[in-house]
Amino acid sequence: MITISTDKSKLQVDVIHQFLTTTYWATGRTLQEVKKTIETCFCFGVYLNEKQIGFARIATDYTVFAYIMDVFILPEYRGKGYSKQLMKAINEEPQLQSCNVWMLKTSDAHNLYKQFGYTELKHPEKVMERLLK
């Protein structure tokens, strides 16, 4: 049975950093950058027997807006429903209940997020971005 916690002191930053550097979205992110993202976001750690096996972070104002990032379950633990449990915990987190605008970006996990109500943009003409990399 897994445990999901928002206690940042439990996060195993080396595990998070090591995994993120293998992803398409965070290749090249330094350990210092990972630490900074953790410090400035609301984070969820996923643990199995106190070993961190997953992570997600939310950039949020805790009132209106929440942006989900860096969601993962380590490859050797996938296929057991842990990502669904993580997303359920995020959606049910009491501190985020007033947020009515949620966003995320993904290239490969659409089916997971659709189960939790995420869709393509309803009004893409209203959304803009500024990409520097």
PDB file of C-alpha atoms in Angstrom, residues 64-131:
ATOM      1  CA  VAL A  64      -8.141  30.360  -8.040  1.00  0.00           C
ATOM      2  CA  PHE A  65      -5.475  28.592 -10.090  1.00  0.00           C
ATOM      3  CA  ALA A  66      -3.499  25.333  -9.957  1.00  0.00           C
ATOM      4  CA  TYR A  67      -0.990  24.090 -12.528  1.00  0.00           C
ATOM      5  CA  ILE A  68       0.132  20.460 -12.254  1.00  0.00           C
ATOM      6  CA  MET A  69       3.741  19.649 -13.162  1.00  0.00           C
ATOM      7  CA  ASP A  70       6.425  16.977 -12.915  1.00  0.00           C
ATOM      8  CA  VAL A  71       3.975  14.128 -12.315  1.00  0.00           C
ATOM      9  CA  PHE A  72       5.596  10.703 -12.308  1.00  0.00           C
ATOM     10  CA  ILE A  73       5.625   7.205 -10.920  1.00  0.00           C
ATOM     11  CA  LEU A  74       8.977   5.441 -11.288  1.00  0.00           C
ATOM     12  CA  PRO A  75       8.857   2.989 -14.218  1.00  0.00           C
ATOM     13  CA  GLU A  76       9.241  -0.153 -12.100  1.00  0.00           C
ATOM     14  CA  TYR A  77       6.105   0.763 -10.109  1.00  0.00           C
ATOM     15  CA  ARG A  78       3.793   1.633 -13.002  1.00  0.00           C
ATOM     16  CA  GLY A  79       0.685  -0.345 -13.910  1.00  0.00           C
ATOM     17  CA  LYS A  80      -0.507  -0.669 -10.322  1.00  0.00           C
ATOM     18  CA  GLY A  81      -2.883   2.321 -10.244  1.00  0.00           C
ATOM     19  CA  TYR A  82      -0.511   4.548  -8.279  1.00  0.00           C
ATOM     20  CA  SER A  83      -0.778   7.478 -10.713  1.00  0.00           C
ATOM     21  CA  LYS A  84      -4.567   7.365 -10.364  1.00  0.00           C
ATOM     22  CA  GLN A  85      -4.236   7.407  -6.580  1.00  0.00           C
ATOM     23  CA  LEU A  86      -1.891  10.381  -6.863  1.00  0.00           C
ATOM     24  CA  MET A  87      -4.271  12.321  -9.104  1.00  0.00           C
ATOM     25  CA  LYS A  88      -7.182  11.505  -6.789  1.00  0.00           C
ATOM     26  CA  ALA A  89      -5.182  12.848  -3.828  1.00  0.00           C
ATOM     27  CA  ILE A  90      -4.366  16.026  -5.741  1.00  0.00           C
ATOM     28  CA  ASN A  91      -7.995  16.566  -6.767  1.00  0.00           C
ATOM     29  CA  GLU A  92      -9.231  15.970  -3.216  1.00  0.00           C
ATOM     30  CA  GLU A  93      -6.563  18.026  -1.412  1.00  0.00           C
ATOM     31  CA  PRO A  94      -8.461  20.367   0.960  1.00  0.00           C
ATOM     32  CA  GLN A  95      -6.044  23.273   0.413  1.00  0.00           C
ATOM     33  CA  LEU A  96      -6.824  23.296  -3.322  1.00  0.00           C
ATOM     34  CA  GLN A  97     -10.619  22.993  -3.222  1.00  0.00           C
ATOM     35  CA  SER A  98     -11.334  26.635  -4.077  1.00  0.00           C
ATOM     36  CA  CYS A  99      -9.179  26.495  -7.219  1.00  0.00           C
ATOM     37  CA  ASN A 100     -11.515  26.438 -10.195  1.00  0.00           C
ATOM     38  CA  VAL A 101      -8.918  26.702 -12.974  1.00  0.00           C
ATOM     39  CA  TRP A 102      -6.589  23.712 -13.313  1.00  0.00           C
ATOM     40  CA  MET A 103      -4.069  23.214 -16.095  1.00  0.00           C
ATOM     41  CA  LEU A 104      -1.302  20.865 -17.128  1.00  0.00           C
ATOM     42  CA  LYS A 105       0.726  19.941 -20.183  1.00  0.00           C
ATOM     43  CA  THR A 106       1.399  16.406 -21.343  1.00  0.00           C
ATOM     44  CA  SER A 107       2.636  14.665 -24.456  1.00  0.00           C
ATOM     45  CA  ASP A 108       1.845  11.122 -23.412  1.00  0.00           C
ATOM     46  CA  ALA A 109      -0.556  10.825 -20.455  1.00  0.00           C
ATOM     47  CA  HIS A 110      -3.809  12.147 -21.880  1.00  0.00           C
ATOM     48  CA  ASN A 111      -5.750   9.029 -20.912  1.00  0.00           C
ATOM     49  CA  LEU A 112      -4.762   9.363 -17.258  1.00  0.00           C
ATOM     50  CA  TYR A 113      -5.766  12.997 -17.012  1.00  0.00           C
ATOM     51  CA  LYS A 114      -9.017  12.582 -18.950  1.00  0.00           C
ATOM     52  CA  GLN A 115     -10.190  10.239 -16.180  1.00  0.00           C
ATOM     53  CA  PHE A 116      -9.970  13.224 -13.828  1.00  0.00           C
ATOM     54  CA  GLY A 117     -11.872  15.688 -15.990  1.00  0.00           C
ATOM     55  CA  TYR A 118      -9.053  17.259 -17.978  1.00  0.00           C
ATOM     56  CA  THR A 119      -9.837  18.099 -21.601  1.00  0.00           C
ATOM     57  CA  GLU A 120      -8.279  19.917 -24.496  1.00  0.00           C
ATOM     58  CA  LEU A 121      -8.606  23.677 -24.178  1.00  0.00           C
ATOM     59  CA  LYS A 122     -12.224  24.814 -24.504  1.00  0.00           C
ATOM     60  CA  HIS A 123     -11.094  28.241 -25.709  1.00  0.00           C
ATOM     61  CA  PRO A 124      -7.549  27.959 -27.062  1.00  0.00           C
ATOM     62  CA  GLU A 125      -7.883  31.441 -28.513  1.00  0.00           C
ATOM     63  CA  LYS A 126      -7.838  32.755 -24.922  1.00  0.00           C
ATOM     64  CA  VAL A 127      -4.659  30.944 -23.891  1.00  0.00           C
ATOM     65  CA  MET A 128      -1.213  32.304 -24.651  1.00  0.00           C
ATOM     66  CA  GLU A 129       2.261  31.173 -23.734  1.00  0.00           C
ATOM     67  CA  ARG A 130       5.791  32.512 -23.888  1.00  0.00           C
ATOM     68  CA  LEU A 131       8.383  29.767 -24.387  1.00  0.00           C
TER      69      LEU A 131
END
